[in-house]
Amino acid sequence: MQQIKGPAIFLAQFMADNAPYNSLDSLCQWAADKGFKGIQLPTDPKLFDLEQAASSQHYCDSITQIVASHGLAITELSTHLQGQLVAVHPAYDAMFDSFAPPQYRDNPAERTQWAISQLKHAAIASQRLGLKAHATFSGALLWQTIYPWPQRPSGLVELGFKELAARWRPILDAFDTAGVDVCFELHPGEDLHDGASFERFLAEVDFHPRANILYDPSHFVLQQLDYLAFIDIYHERIKAFHVKDAEFNPNGRSGVYGGYQSWQERPGRFRSLGDGQIDFKAIFSKLTQYGYQGWAVLEWECCLKHPEEGASEGAKYIEQQLIRPTDKQFDDFAAVETNLTFNQKLLGL
């Protein structure tokens, strides 16, 4: 066992046009001042040029130097927006078009190819940065059929996952060449949103060693999935970790689906770390027990608390959850010297 690394913070929710949120250098200083030791870096041109990073070791070294000058490390790169665009059902084209540069909008085929190329760039960039894991979304071809009315035609789900796997297989191979794990954040709105859907995908990509999981318990609370049992089942594939809190308070008006209400009115809500219902002591215990070797990264989302407070409190909260693994058994003081002969005698052999 080894100690989980942290605390770290995902910068996407804090980017803005005003200082200190408008440059990588100032955001790193802000994060360090909050007590963070790592940053999960979105591949947004405002902070990070992904294509340049894929082609230039000098550029990657300069990014590493900026981050390190503030006493921080990069935990993972994130391509959540590009990963979403690897697979988009036409019903969502207009809403997701803004995730791509203007020249690829209103052209789903070219947008998909751009997204796939972005993921391949991320594989090389991650390798140049010395990273071992990458955070992303899977995209979705089937999400509009999540509640099967009318019933899904026979073979539809199988075809959808076969196509999704076909798009991701060359990406996974590129990450394998780079020695980096692809960590899908299992998230409503994505075809990979729970254990069952991840298993379908995994089978379609022949259990590819680079197809792994970004574990975020908040999305499981909102689905009413057992987020602790999930770790027991899938711990070998958990290679990244978002520490994000949530609560689920069903009532007589709405439940899991939320009734088209705003975040404040929904029964399921994301909350600032420590304000929700998630048992993080149990999560950190299980991840430590199973030897998780990655970072604990705060992803702050809350419909009530100010983000500055959420970040400040989140760094301290994660620090308190980190477990220094024991290097001995608690009852070693009573151990007796033994050998095969002695053990045979104890067994009456």
Short mmCIF file of C-alpha atoms in Angstrom, two decimals:
data_model
loop_
_atom_site.label_atom_id
_atom_site.label_comp_id
_atom_site.label_asym_id
_atom_site.label_seq_id
_atom_site.Cartn_x
_atom_site.Cartn_y
_atom_site.Cartn_z
CA MET A 1 0.00 0.00 0.00
CA GLN A 2 1.06 3.57 -0.60
CA GLN A 3 -0.44 6.94 0.19
CA ILE A 4 -2.79 8.52 -2.32
CA LYS A 5 -1.32 11.71 -3.75
CA GLY A 6 -2.99 15.02 -3.10
CA PRO A 7 -4.67 17.33 -2.66
CA ALA A 8 -5.04 18.43 -6.29
CA ILE A 9 -7.65 20.50 -8.12
CA PHE A 10 -9.29 20.40 -11.56
CA LEU A 11 -8.91 23.90 -13.00
CA ALA A 12 -11.78 23.83 -15.52
CA GLN A 13 -14.44 25.20 -13.16
CA PHE A 14 -12.23 28.12 -12.11
CA MET A 15 -11.08 29.48 -15.48
CA ALA A 16 -12.30 33.02 -16.19
CA ASP A 17 -11.35 36.20 -18.02
CA ASN A 18 -10.20 38.01 -14.89
CA ALA A 19 -7.10 37.50 -12.76
CA PRO A 20 -6.01 35.23 -11.19
CA TYR A 21 -8.15 32.82 -13.19
CA ASN A 22 -7.06 33.84 -16.69
CA SER A 23 -3.59 32.31 -17.04
CA LEU A 24 -1.85 29.09 -16.13
CA ASP A 25 0.79 30.92 -14.11
CA SER A 26 -1.65 32.88 -11.96
CA LEU A 27 -4.00 29.92 -11.53
CA CYS A 28 -1.10 27.80 -10.31
CA GLN A 29 -0.17 30.45 -7.74
CA TRP A 30 -3.83 30.64 -6.67
CA ALA A 31 -4.01 26.83 -6.29
CA ALA A 32 -0.76 26.69 -4.33
CA ASP A 33 -1.99 29.43 -2.00
CA LYS A 34 -5.09 27.32 -1.33
CA GLY A 35 -2.91 24.39 -0.25
CA PHE A 36 -3.08 22.21 -3.36
CA LYS A 37 -0.11 20.16 -4.54
CA GLY A 38 -1.33 19.24 -8.02
CA ILE A 39 -3.52 20.48 -10.87
CA GLN A 40 -5.60 18.56 -13.37
CA LEU A 41 -5.11 20.63 -16.51
CA PRO A 42 -7.90 21.16 -19.05
CA THR A 43 -6.62 21.22 -22.63
CA ASP A 44 -8.22 24.59 -23.26
CA PRO A 45 -6.21 26.95 -25.51
CA LYS A 46 -6.48 29.65 -22.85
CA LEU A 47 -4.23 27.57 -20.61
CA PHE A 48 -2.62 24.85 -22.72
CA ASP A 49 -1.93 24.39 -26.44
CA LEU A 50 -2.57 20.69 -26.99
CA GLU A 51 -1.31 20.49 -30.57
CA GLN A 52 1.90 22.30 -29.69
CA ALA A 53 2.36 20.02 -26.69
CA ALA A 54 2.06 16.97 -28.96
CA SER A 55 4.77 18.29 -31.29
CA SER A 56 7.20 20.06 -28.96
CA GLN A 57 9.04 18.69 -25.94
CA HIS A 58 10.34 22.21 -25.32
CA TYR A 59 6.78 23.50 -24.95
CA CYS A 60 5.90 20.68 -22.53
CA ASP A 61 9.02 21.38 -20.50
CA SER A 62 8.05 25.05 -20.28
CA ILE A 63 4.57 24.10 -19.01
CA THR A 64 6.08 21.75 -16.44
CA GLN A 65 8.43 24.53 -15.33
CA ILE A 66 5.56 26.99 -14.83
CA VAL A 67 3.63 24.49 -12.75
CA ALA A 68 6.67 23.36 -10.75
CA SER A 69 7.68 26.94 -9.98
CA HIS A 70 4.60 27.09 -7.75
CA GLY A 71 5.41 23.80 -6.02
CA LEU A 72 2.79 21.92 -8.01
CA ALA A 73 2.62 18.90 -10.31
CA ILE A 74 0.31 18.13 -13.23
CA THR A 75 -1.85 15.17 -12.27
CA GLU A 76 -3.54 14.54 -15.63
CA LEU A 77 -4.54 16.39 -18.76
CA SER A 78 -8.29 16.58 -19.41
CA THR A 79 -10.08 16.28 -22.76
CA HIS A 80 -13.63 16.08 -21.44
CA LEU A 81 -14.98 18.37 -24.18
CA GLN A 82 -13.12 16.66 -27.02
CA GLY A 83 -13.99 13.21 -25.68
CA GLN A 84 -17.65 14.20 -25.70
CA LEU A 85 -17.32 14.98 -29.42
CA VAL A 86 -15.92 11.57 -30.33
CA ALA A 87 -19.55 10.39 -30.40
CA VAL A 88 -22.55 12.74 -30.60
CA HIS A 89 -26.09 11.78 -31.51
CA PRO A 90 -27.69 14.23 -33.98
CA ALA A 91 -30.23 15.25 -31.33
CA TYR A 92 -27.36 16.98 -29.46
CA ASP A 93 -25.43 18.41 -32.43
CA ALA A 94 -26.45 22.03 -31.91
CA MET A 95 -25.75 21.99 -28.18
CA PHE A 96 -22.33 20.34 -28.46
CA ASP A 97 -21.11 22.25 -31.53
CA SER A 98 -19.63 24.99 -29.36
CA PHE A 99 -17.17 22.46 -27.92
CA ALA A 100 -15.33 22.47 -31.26
CA PRO A 101 -13.50 25.27 -33.11
CA PRO A 102 -15.75 27.26 -35.49
CA GLN A 103 -14.40 25.58 -38.63
CA TYR A 104 -15.74 22.19 -37.50
CA ARG A 105 -19.20 23.28 -36.49
CA ASP A 106 -22.26 22.23 -38.52
CA ASN A 107 -20.18 19.34 -39.84
CA PRO A 108 -20.52 16.33 -37.51
CA ALA A 109 -18.20 14.07 -39.51
CA GLU A 110 -15.30 16.54 -39.51
CA ARG A 111 -15.99 17.44 -35.89
CA THR A 112 -15.67 13.77 -34.92
CA GLN A 113 -12.38 13.41 -36.76
CA TRP A 114 -11.09 16.57 -35.09
CA ALA A 115 -12.04 15.18 -31.67
CA ILE A 116 -10.30 11.87 -32.37
CA SER A 117 -7.15 13.69 -33.48
CA GLN A 118 -7.30 15.78 -30.29
CA LEU A 119 -7.32 12.64 -28.15
CA LYS A 120 -4.34 11.27 -30.06
CA HIS A 121 -2.51 14.55 -29.47
CA ALA A 122 -3.37 14.20 -25.78
CA ALA A 123 -1.71 10.79 -25.70
CA ILE A 124 1.57 12.18 -27.02
CA ALA A 125 1.36 15.32 -24.87
CA SER A 126 0.76 13.23 -21.76
CA GLN A 127 3.81 11.13 -22.57
CA ARG A 128 5.95 14.24 -23.08
CA LEU A 129 4.76 15.55 -19.70
CA GLY A 130 5.58 12.26 -17.97
CA LEU A 131 1.95 11.56 -17.05
CA LYS A 132 0.46 8.10 -16.56
CA ALA A 133 -3.29 8.82 -16.73
CA HIS A 134 -5.64 10.97 -18.79
CA ALA A 135 -9.16 12.24 -17.94
CA THR A 136 -11.94 12.31 -20.53
CA PHE A 137 -15.55 11.51 -21.49
CA SER A 138 -16.69 8.74 -23.85
CA GLY A 139 -19.32 10.61 -25.82
CA ALA A 140 -22.74 9.08 -26.49
CA LEU A 141 -24.73 7.59 -29.36
CA LEU A 142 -27.39 5.93 -27.18
CA TRP A 143 -28.12 8.37 -24.35
CA GLN A 144 -31.41 9.56 -25.89
CA THR A 145 -32.68 5.97 -25.44
CA ILE A 146 -31.72 5.73 -21.76
CA TYR A 147 -35.35 5.34 -20.67
CA PRO A 148 -36.66 2.81 -23.21
CA TRP A 149 -39.96 4.25 -24.39
CA PRO A 150 -40.73 3.28 -27.01
CA GLN A 151 -38.81 0.09 -26.40
CA ARG A 152 -35.37 -0.07 -27.96
CA PRO A 153 -35.22 -2.17 -31.15
CA SER A 154 -33.38 -5.44 -30.81
CA GLY A 155 -29.68 -5.01 -31.53
CA LEU A 156 -29.64 -1.21 -31.10
CA VAL A 157 -27.53 -1.18 -27.93
CA GLU A 158 -25.09 -3.71 -29.32
CA LEU A 159 -24.66 -1.67 -32.52
CA GLY A 160 -24.19 1.54 -30.55
CA PHE A 161 -21.43 0.10 -28.41
CA LYS A 162 -19.77 -1.53 -31.40
CA GLU A 163 -19.58 1.86 -33.12
CA LEU A 164 -18.40 3.63 -29.97
CA ALA A 165 -15.65 1.04 -29.55
CA ALA A 166 -14.61 1.39 -33.18
CA ARG A 167 -14.08 5.12 -32.68
CA TRP A 168 -12.16 4.69 -29.43
CA ARG A 169 -10.02 1.68 -30.34
CA PRO A 170 -7.39 3.64 -32.33
CA ILE A 171 -7.34 6.25 -29.54
CA LEU A 172 -6.74 3.58 -26.92
CA ASP A 173 -3.96 2.12 -29.07
CA ALA A 174 -2.33 5.57 -29.30
CA PHE A 175 -2.44 5.89 -25.52
CA ASP A 176 -1.01 2.39 -25.19
CA THR A 177 1.92 3.40 -27.37
CA ALA A 178 2.39 6.44 -25.12
CA GLY A 179 2.16 4.36 -21.94
CA VAL A 180 -0.81 6.34 -20.59
CA ASP A 181 -4.18 5.14 -19.26
CA VAL A 182 -7.43 6.60 -20.65
CA CYS A 183 -9.69 7.28 -17.66
CA PHE A 184 -13.33 7.64 -18.63
CA GLU A 185 -15.35 9.71 -16.18
CA LEU A 186 -18.53 7.64 -15.86
CA HIS A 187 -21.14 10.35 -16.13
CA PRO A 188 -24.85 10.69 -17.04
CA GLY A 189 -25.09 11.94 -20.59
CA GLU A 190 -22.26 9.61 -21.66
CA ASP A 191 -22.76 6.10 -22.97
CA LEU A 192 -20.24 5.09 -20.29
CA HIS A 193 -22.13 6.23 -17.20
CA ASP A 194 -22.09 3.25 -14.80
CA GLY A 195 -20.46 -0.12 -14.26
CA ALA A 196 -22.76 -2.04 -16.61
CA SER A 197 -22.19 0.34 -19.53
CA PHE A 198 -18.43 0.39 -18.89
CA GLU A 199 -18.41 -3.42 -19.00
CA ARG A 200 -20.20 -3.41 -22.38
CA PHE A 201 -17.61 -1.03 -23.78
CA LEU A 202 -14.72 -2.96 -22.25
CA ALA A 203 -15.88 -6.16 -23.92
CA GLU A 204 -16.16 -4.40 -27.30
CA VAL A 205 -12.55 -3.15 -27.07
CA ASP A 206 -11.34 -6.63 -26.06
CA PHE A 207 -10.62 -5.53 -22.49
CA HIS A 208 -8.05 -3.06 -23.70
CA PRO A 209 -5.50 -2.41 -20.92
CA ARG A 210 -5.75 1.37 -21.44
CA ALA A 211 -9.54 1.53 -21.06
CA ASN A 212 -9.89 2.61 -17.45
CA ILE A 213 -12.03 4.67 -15.07
CA LEU A 214 -12.00 8.13 -13.54
CA TYR A 215 -13.88 7.43 -10.31
CA ASP A 216 -16.28 10.21 -9.30
CA PRO A 217 -18.76 9.13 -6.61
CA SER A 218 -20.97 12.20 -7.05
CA HIS A 219 -22.37 10.86 -10.33
CA PHE A 220 -23.17 7.57 -8.65
CA VAL A 221 -25.07 9.22 -5.80
CA LEU A 222 -27.27 11.02 -8.33
CA GLN A 223 -27.91 7.68 -10.08
CA GLN A 224 -28.45 5.91 -6.73
CA LEU A 225 -25.61 3.47 -7.42
CA ASP A 226 -23.59 1.94 -4.57
CA TYR A 227 -20.38 3.94 -4.91
CA LEU A 228 -18.47 1.85 -2.33
CA ALA A 229 -19.35 -1.51 -3.86
CA PHE A 230 -18.29 -0.03 -7.20
CA ILE A 231 -14.72 0.25 -5.88
CA ASP A 232 -14.77 -3.40 -4.80
CA ILE A 233 -15.80 -4.45 -8.30
CA TYR A 234 -13.74 -2.14 -10.50
CA HIS A 235 -10.73 -1.10 -8.41
CA GLU A 236 -8.27 -2.63 -10.86
CA ARG A 237 -9.51 -0.20 -13.55
CA ILE A 238 -9.71 2.93 -11.37
CA LYS A 239 -6.73 5.06 -12.42
CA ALA A 240 -8.00 8.59 -11.64
CA PHE A 241 -10.19 10.07 -8.91
CA HIS A 242 -12.41 13.16 -8.72
CA VAL A 243 -13.22 14.10 -5.13
CA LYS A 244 -16.66 15.67 -5.61
CA ASP A 245 -19.52 15.66 -3.14
CA ALA A 246 -23.25 15.29 -3.76
CA GLU A 247 -26.56 14.63 -2.05
CA PHE A 248 -29.80 12.92 -3.01
CA ASN A 249 -32.98 13.93 -1.20
CA PRO A 250 -36.01 12.42 -2.99
CA ASN A 251 -39.40 13.98 -2.38
CA GLY A 252 -43.01 13.67 -3.48
CA ARG A 253 -42.46 15.76 -6.60
CA SER A 254 -39.28 14.44 -8.23
CA GLY A 255 -36.46 11.94 -7.95
CA VAL A 256 -33.49 10.79 -10.02
CA TYR A 257 -34.62 12.53 -13.22
CA GLY A 258 -34.97 15.94 -11.58
CA GLY A 259 -38.18 17.16 -13.22
CA TYR A 260 -36.32 19.65 -15.50
CA GLN A 261 -35.66 21.76 -12.42
CA SER A 262 -32.63 23.94 -11.76
CA TRP A 263 -29.76 22.47 -9.76
CA GLN A 264 -30.97 24.08 -6.55
CA GLU A 265 -34.40 22.43 -6.80
CA ARG A 266 -33.33 18.95 -7.87
CA PRO A 267 -33.36 16.08 -5.34
CA GLY A 268 -29.89 15.16 -6.61
CA ARG A 269 -27.42 18.03 -6.27
CA PHE A 270 -23.67 18.45 -6.44
CA ARG A 271 -22.34 20.00 -3.25
CA SER A 272 -19.12 21.58 -2.10
CA LEU A 273 -16.76 19.06 -0.56
CA GLY A 274 -17.88 18.07 2.93
CA ASP A 275 -21.40 19.52 2.53
CA GLY A 276 -22.93 16.48 0.84
CA GLN A 277 -23.72 12.91 1.81
CA ILE A 278 -20.73 11.00 0.43
CA ASP A 279 -18.68 8.92 2.87
CA PHE A 280 -15.20 9.92 1.77
CA LYS A 281 -13.52 8.26 4.74
CA ALA A 282 -14.79 4.93 3.44
CA ILE A 283 -13.78 5.80 -0.14
CA PHE A 284 -10.23 6.78 0.79
CA SER A 285 -9.97 3.64 2.96
CA LYS A 286 -11.02 1.37 0.10
CA LEU A 287 -8.80 3.06 -2.48
CA THR A 288 -5.84 2.86 -0.09
CA GLN A 289 -6.62 -0.80 0.66
CA TYR A 290 -6.66 -1.65 -3.05
CA GLY A 291 -3.43 0.23 -3.73
CA TYR A 292 -4.72 3.15 -5.80
CA GLN A 293 -1.57 5.00 -6.90
CA GLY A 294 -3.01 8.18 -8.40
CA TRP A 295 -4.10 11.61 -7.25
CA ALA A 296 -7.12 12.79 -5.29
CA VAL A 297 -8.36 15.69 -7.42
CA LEU A 298 -11.01 18.12 -6.22
CA GLU A 299 -13.65 18.79 -8.85
CA TRP A 300 -15.63 21.63 -7.37
CA GLU A 301 -19.28 22.00 -8.38
CA CYS A 302 -21.93 23.38 -6.04
CA CYS A 303 -25.20 25.22 -6.56
CA LEU A 304 -24.97 26.99 -3.18
CA LYS A 305 -21.45 27.80 -2.00
CA HIS A 306 -19.00 30.29 -3.52
CA PRO A 307 -16.19 28.59 -5.47
CA GLU A 308 -13.44 30.36 -3.52
CA GLU A 309 -14.79 28.87 -0.30
CA GLY A 310 -15.22 25.50 -1.95
CA ALA A 311 -11.60 25.46 -3.11
CA SER A 312 -10.18 26.58 0.25
CA GLU A 313 -12.23 24.08 2.21
CA GLY A 314 -11.66 21.34 -0.36
CA ALA A 315 -7.87 21.37 -0.07
CA LYS A 316 -8.05 20.97 3.70
CA TYR A 317 -10.77 18.32 3.45
CA ILE A 318 -8.78 16.13 1.06
CA GLU A 319 -5.65 16.52 3.19
CA GLN A 320 -7.60 15.17 6.17
CA GLN A 321 -8.73 12.09 4.22
CA LEU A 322 -5.29 10.99 3.07
CA ILE A 323 -4.18 7.82 4.81
CA ARG A 324 -0.54 7.06 5.54
CA PRO A 325 -0.48 3.28 5.03
CA THR A 326 0.88 1.18 7.83
CA ASP A 327 4.20 -0.59 7.34
CA LYS A 328 3.52 -3.27 9.95
CA GLN A 329 0.74 -5.32 11.49
CA PHE A 330 -0.76 -3.87 14.66
CA ASP A 331 -0.22 -7.16 16.53
CA ASP A 332 3.41 -7.64 15.49
CA PHE A 333 4.41 -7.17 19.15
CA ALA A 334 2.96 -10.62 19.86
CA ALA A 335 4.53 -12.38 16.88
CA VAL A 336 6.46 -15.60 17.46
CA GLU A 337 9.36 -16.94 15.46
CA THR A 338 8.13 -19.73 13.26
CA ASN A 339 9.12 -22.27 10.63
CA LEU A 340 7.53 -25.15 8.76
CA THR A 341 8.24 -27.66 11.52
CA PHE A 342 6.61 -25.43 14.13
CA ASN A 343 3.55 -24.84 11.97
CA GLN A 344 3.18 -28.59 11.34
CA LYS A 345 3.33 -29.19 15.10
CA LEU A 346 0.57 -26.59 15.68
CA LEU A 347 -1.62 -28.42 13.16
CA GLY A 348 -0.93 -31.80 14.74
CA LEU A 349 0.81 -33.06 11.60
#
